[in-house]
Amino acid sequence: MFEPTLNHREPRLDWPMWLAIFALMVIGTAFIYSTTSVYDTVGIWRRFREYSWSGFFGWLAKQFYFKQVFAYGLGLVMAVVFCLFDYHKLARWSLVIYWGSILLLVAVLIEGIGTTAGTGARRWIDLGFFNMQPSEFAKLSLVIALAHFLSRPVEELRLPGVFFKAIGMTLLPFLLILKEPDLGSALVLIPIGLMMMYVAEVPKRYLKRLVGYGAVFIGLLLVNVLFAPAEWQPLEQYQRERLLVYFGRDFASQYDTPVERQRAQARQRDKTYNVDQALISVGSGGLTGKGWRQGTQNALGFLPSTVAHNDFIFSVIAEEKGFLGSVLLIALYTVIMFTGIKIASQARDRLGRLLAIGVVVIFFSHVFVNIGMNIRIMPVTGIPLPLISYGGTSVLCTLIAAGILQNIYIYRRFY
Amino acid sequence: MLIVDQLKRRDPHLQLISLGVLAGMFTLIAGLWYHQVIAASGYRADLEDQTLRSVRVRAIRGKILDRNGNPLADNRPSYNLNVYLEDLRRNFRYEYTNSVRKEFYRENPGKRLTRSAADLLQREARYRVVSNILYQVSSRIDQPRILMEEDFHRRYLNERTLPLLLLKDLPFPQVARYLETCSTLPSVALDVEPTRYYPYGSAAAHLLGYVRLDKASTEDETFAFTYPLVDFKGVKGLELALDEQLRGRPGMKMVLVNHLAYRQSEEVWQTPEPGTNVVLTIDIEIQRATERALATVRPDVRGAAVVMDCNNGDILAIASAPTYDPNTFVDGLTPEEWKSLNDEELRPLFNRAVYGAYPPGSTFKIVSGLAALEAGVLNPNQIYRSKGFFQIGSRGRHWKDTAGAGDFDFRTAFAFSSNPYFQEYGLLAGPQKVVELAKRFGLGEPTGLVTRQEASGYLPDHTRLRKRDGNRWMDGDTANLCIGQGEITVTPLQMAVLTSAVANNGKVLIPRLIKELHPLDAPDAAHALPAGQVRKEVNSRPDHLALIRRAMLDDVEYRDRSGRRASGHLAAVKGMQVCGKTGTAQIRSGGKDYVTWFVSFAPYSNPKYAVVVVVEEGASGGGTCAPVARQIYEALQKRDNAPKRNPQEASINSTPESLSRPADLHRLRAIESANISHLLLHRHANLVGVSHGRDTARPYLDVEFRIFDVSSSDVHAWDREHRLQSVSFTAFIRQPFQIT
């Protein structure tokens, strides 16, 4: 009874995933509107009626939610484009894609090309109509390149040279992104590399050793960050402080003078402020939330308006829609991730399987880190919530990744 | 099922990844469950802590009215000019970027602006904006003021949520000028606040007491306010005694603030409940006449007077001199004012009518005479031969006597106040008898005044006679006591009660001060306090009391064959049949410190009023106090002859609670007919309606601006030269509204 019949038509589109993606896009638009148009009393409809056409669209083009919708549209087009050809064709271009993204990562570090967009880190390339974030592309290109590289026969993977090459492919963008600096985005590359090697069936002993050394390194780093004086730190000061916040330790060390101590305390208040306010937003939402646009944390400015619509948008959703809304959001992401795993298992070959797993890991690490930092189980990093956080590059990459999943699904095994 | 599919396929790699994804998502859900469900209430409290500020809203204090409804303590609107800082945020920013910061760069070229320096500059910008506004407003209303810099920064830091008070209690002409010139100024508003006001100034000041602005919450308040704000608190007199009723219940306003502590919106959580109106037994006309009469003695007279209805105990007037103006306390006193109020000699804050314990002097002969009568040792018609002094034994204590030597019977001894006569018979009756009778008259104990603000005077214990200093009681002490000296002090109020008891045939009444309480929320539930409460009966024989009354009439009207007039003759009022007793007592034996008395009631045939007058350092009871009493009786006579007024006529409840009632159509129409071009209503301005325009009904009247001062139910208007015009116009009353 499981034998496929000849006239049986297999579905070409993976409906549950796309429904979840659409739902997330609707939620994203609604909450970017909620966070950025708090004091817009005029409303879209009245502006539409009263403004001239050019005036109306000029105004609309400046609205964050409209820009986001535009990015959704562009992303969907890209997703369709990435479905038009077999993913094997994509793999053939993987080296170009990989080195292209490396080139972008180098370019972003050059003053004049890269822009800080008013923050402390040089992470964006100003394209005029929007700021592109190359580190987002780097994640996807690493997935494509690694999938292509690791899809060689299993026997070859036993060679240490191949293993070290794979590590090198991961570390190159990692270091470049670290240089921006953007520790959060850089760290996302590690699980991508590890998981893809794991699924590609690189010998376990290699992986174990790698994870072991990595753990020792991270352990030493943490000990250094937490207990050594400030001048011995390898990390940027703000990165170290974020980790200190995460582990609930004082900024000031016992060697500091009272003045330094006072400054460190003031800085600590500033640094913990966002997390504290995000937690108040999430917690005060309760079971059912206060209702759309009824949250006060963002409206009254306690949640800083610079982060409310991107990195901390989850806290706004949690405040306004409560625990139930948060769980719904997580459920939607879970649907996408399990669809990805299913597609991986149905993939025609190892390339498709690896691509799909890479995409799943991107999704998982983003969702886990972003929501985790809102409830303080993860340190604060600039990692967006896929499809929800405001940001064109992120939306584009996420939808391209979904398109790749769909591509693998189309060319899956039908048995 | 999606998940089961994966696990069935015997694909350990994907199974592990599925498990990892599931574990991660469940970790998130567990974390969210903890924060959003288990710990949610804590976060909600944090949220309220940082976003909500509670503010106490002052309730309208109850009025104190006299028995005819004339307000003795009232509320008037105080017009305060406030600036709303949250509206100025844009101005602050503009001033900072376009002026203060530019200046900084010009003065320090190439220097980087540090964070703390920027904070200081922003501070400076804020001060400039607000002080500029104050300067503009205050100079336009001809009252140039400069904003105190430190004060502003302090208030900005601590009370940013509240409107910032610029000018307090503007007089009407300046209010008009403000509306004329500044009504378009942004973020400034004229707010109205009720403030305490004593229309009669110093009249009955000691009785009313005074209020002070106080921040402290009272025990019965259920909230701890972030901003308690000041409220009026009774400090003395009735304001203190009835503080709880008068105060009402303050309301609470919740202000939602943003992360910079600026006001975002506000909501009234509890509206203030106005205090209870109190109707006194005082008649303000009599009160003022009494005070005027006392003042005729000499400019800085120290004394007291009590006017009491001797049949039901109502206090019609209770005065103490010198007095003070309670209005000066409302806004706080200057040090000089405070100093003059605490003058050692005059002690203006001291209420002599209830706290002044003086030796009664000869007025006590009412008691000692009656005691001798009751003891049966005195035959009123028997002649007593006075030597002009009194001495116990041949070498005992010696008392001089102003009445002189001569033959006295009871009437003449009383009328000329012969000391030896009463000392002789008092000794015969015995000190126990005298003290016991005095006690029956209520001396030596509080009269039961509702305010409980009174002294009890001093009277020895008649069961175990001892002197105050513990020494043995001697006959000399008895002789002294019989003429109201030595071991006895009484208050003027106690003497009024005693005189009333004589007049009303032996009922010791509880003096009544408060006639009714009118709770404002339930005007029909006026609560009247019982009149004519008898504290105790004297239980003297009516004929003895009648004899005393007759003797008291003689004290005013008697004239002997030689033409000598009785000591109280200056109190005589035609048609009033005043009966009285004069007294002059030494405060310290041998000293020059005299206190002079006149206790009286009238009319003789049908006693209605008891009047007691005390003057410190008077010449004599008859010379100093009797004329004061005469003037009081004249006022009482006038009152009796005046056409009877309806006691509730002055509509006790007309204001202020009607302010909160919605404006009715009729009143609105009255405004419309005046062709008002616009009606300005300011924030919180529930008490004031302001109109701009010309009165069509009176085109000849060049009225440009009009302020409806609803608290006094009439309209004040000004012409262009700010001359006050009185326009009969229906007051416009606006329902209080909230900022949304």
Coordinates of C-alpha atoms in Angstrom, one line a residue, chain A residues 39 195 198-199 201 270 273 277 279-280 282-287 290 296-297 300-302 314 318 322-323 326-327 330 334 337-339 341-342 344-345 353 357 360 364 367-368 371-372 375 377, chain B residues 2-3 5-6 9 11-25 27-37 39-41 43-44 46-47 50-51 115 256-260 264:
Chain A
Y39 CA 2.1 57.8 18.0
M195 CA 26.2 20.1 12.4
Y198 CA 28.1 15.6 11.7
V199 CA 25.4 14.9 9.1
E201 CA 29.3 11.6 8.5
D270 CA 23.2 51.0 31.0
Y273 CA 18.9 48.2 31.0
Q277 CA 13.3 46.1 30.2
L279 CA 12.3 40.9 30.6
I280 CA 9.7 43.2 32.2
V282 CA 8.0 39.6 28.4
G283 CA 7.0 38.9 32.0
S284 CA 4.2 41.6 32.3
G285 CA 2.6 40.1 29.1
G286 CA 1.3 37.3 31.2
L287 CA -0.6 34.4 29.8
K290 CA -2.1 43.1 26.7
T296 CA 3.4 50.1 27.3
Q297 CA 7.1 49.2 27.4
L300 CA 6.6 54.7 26.8
G301 CA 10.1 54.3 25.6
F302 CA 11.3 51.9 28.3
F314 CA 10.1 39.3 20.5
A318 CA 5.4 38.5 24.2
G322 CA 1.4 36.9 26.1
F323 CA 2.6 33.3 26.6
S326 CA 4.9 33.4 22.2
V327 CA 4.2 29.7 22.0
I330 CA 7.7 29.1 18.5
T334 CA 9.2 24.4 14.8
M337 CA 12.5 23.4 11.2
F338 CA 10.8 20.0 11.1
T339 CA 9.8 20.5 7.6
I341 CA 14.5 17.9 8.7
K342 CA 11.8 16.0 6.8
A344 CA 16.6 16.5 4.5
S345 CA 15.5 12.9 5.0
R353 CA 20.4 16.6 2.7
I357 CA 20.2 20.6 7.5
V360 CA 17.5 24.1 9.6
F364 CA 17.3 27.1 14.9
V367 CA 15.4 31.5 16.9
F368 CA 17.0 30.0 20.0
I371 CA 14.2 34.4 22.0
G372 CA 16.7 33.1 24.5
I375 CA 14.3 35.7 28.6
I377 CA 19.0 32.3 28.9
Chain B
L2 CA 6.0 14.9 11.3
I3 CA 8.3 14.1 14.2
D5 CA 8.2 10.1 10.7
Q6 CA 11.8 11.2 11.3
R9 CA 13.4 6.2 9.6
D11 CA 18.3 7.9 10.6
P12 CA 20.3 8.5 13.7
H13 CA 21.8 11.8 12.5
L14 CA 18.5 13.4 11.8
Q15 CA 16.9 11.9 14.9
L16 CA 19.6 13.6 17.0
I17 CA 19.0 16.9 15.2
S18 CA 15.2 16.5 15.7
L19 CA 15.7 15.9 19.4
G20 CA 18.1 18.9 19.6
V21 CA 15.5 21.1 17.9
L22 CA 12.7 19.9 20.2
A23 CA 14.9 20.3 23.3
G24 CA 15.8 23.8 22.3
M25 CA 12.2 24.8 21.7
T27 CA 13.7 25.1 26.8
L28 CA 12.4 28.4 25.3
I29 CA 8.8 27.5 26.1
A30 CA 9.8 26.5 29.7
G31 CA 11.6 29.8 30.1
L32 CA 8.6 31.7 28.8
W33 CA 6.3 29.8 31.0
Y34 CA 8.4 30.7 34.0
H35 CA 8.6 34.4 33.1
Q36 CA 5.2 34.9 31.7
V37 CA 3.0 32.8 33.9
A39 CA 6.7 35.2 37.7
A40 CA 4.4 37.4 35.8
S41 CA 3.0 39.3 38.8
Y43 CA 7.1 41.8 36.4
R44 CA 3.7 43.5 36.4
D46 CA 8.0 46.2 38.2
L47 CA 6.1 47.7 35.2
Q50 CA 8.4 52.4 36.6
T51 CA 5.4 53.7 34.8
R115 CA 28.4 62.7 27.7
L256 CA 1.5 57.3 33.4
V257 CA 5.0 58.4 32.7
N258 CA 7.5 57.4 30.0
H259 CA 11.0 56.4 30.5
L260 CA 12.2 60.0 31.0
Q264 CA 2.2 60.6 29.2

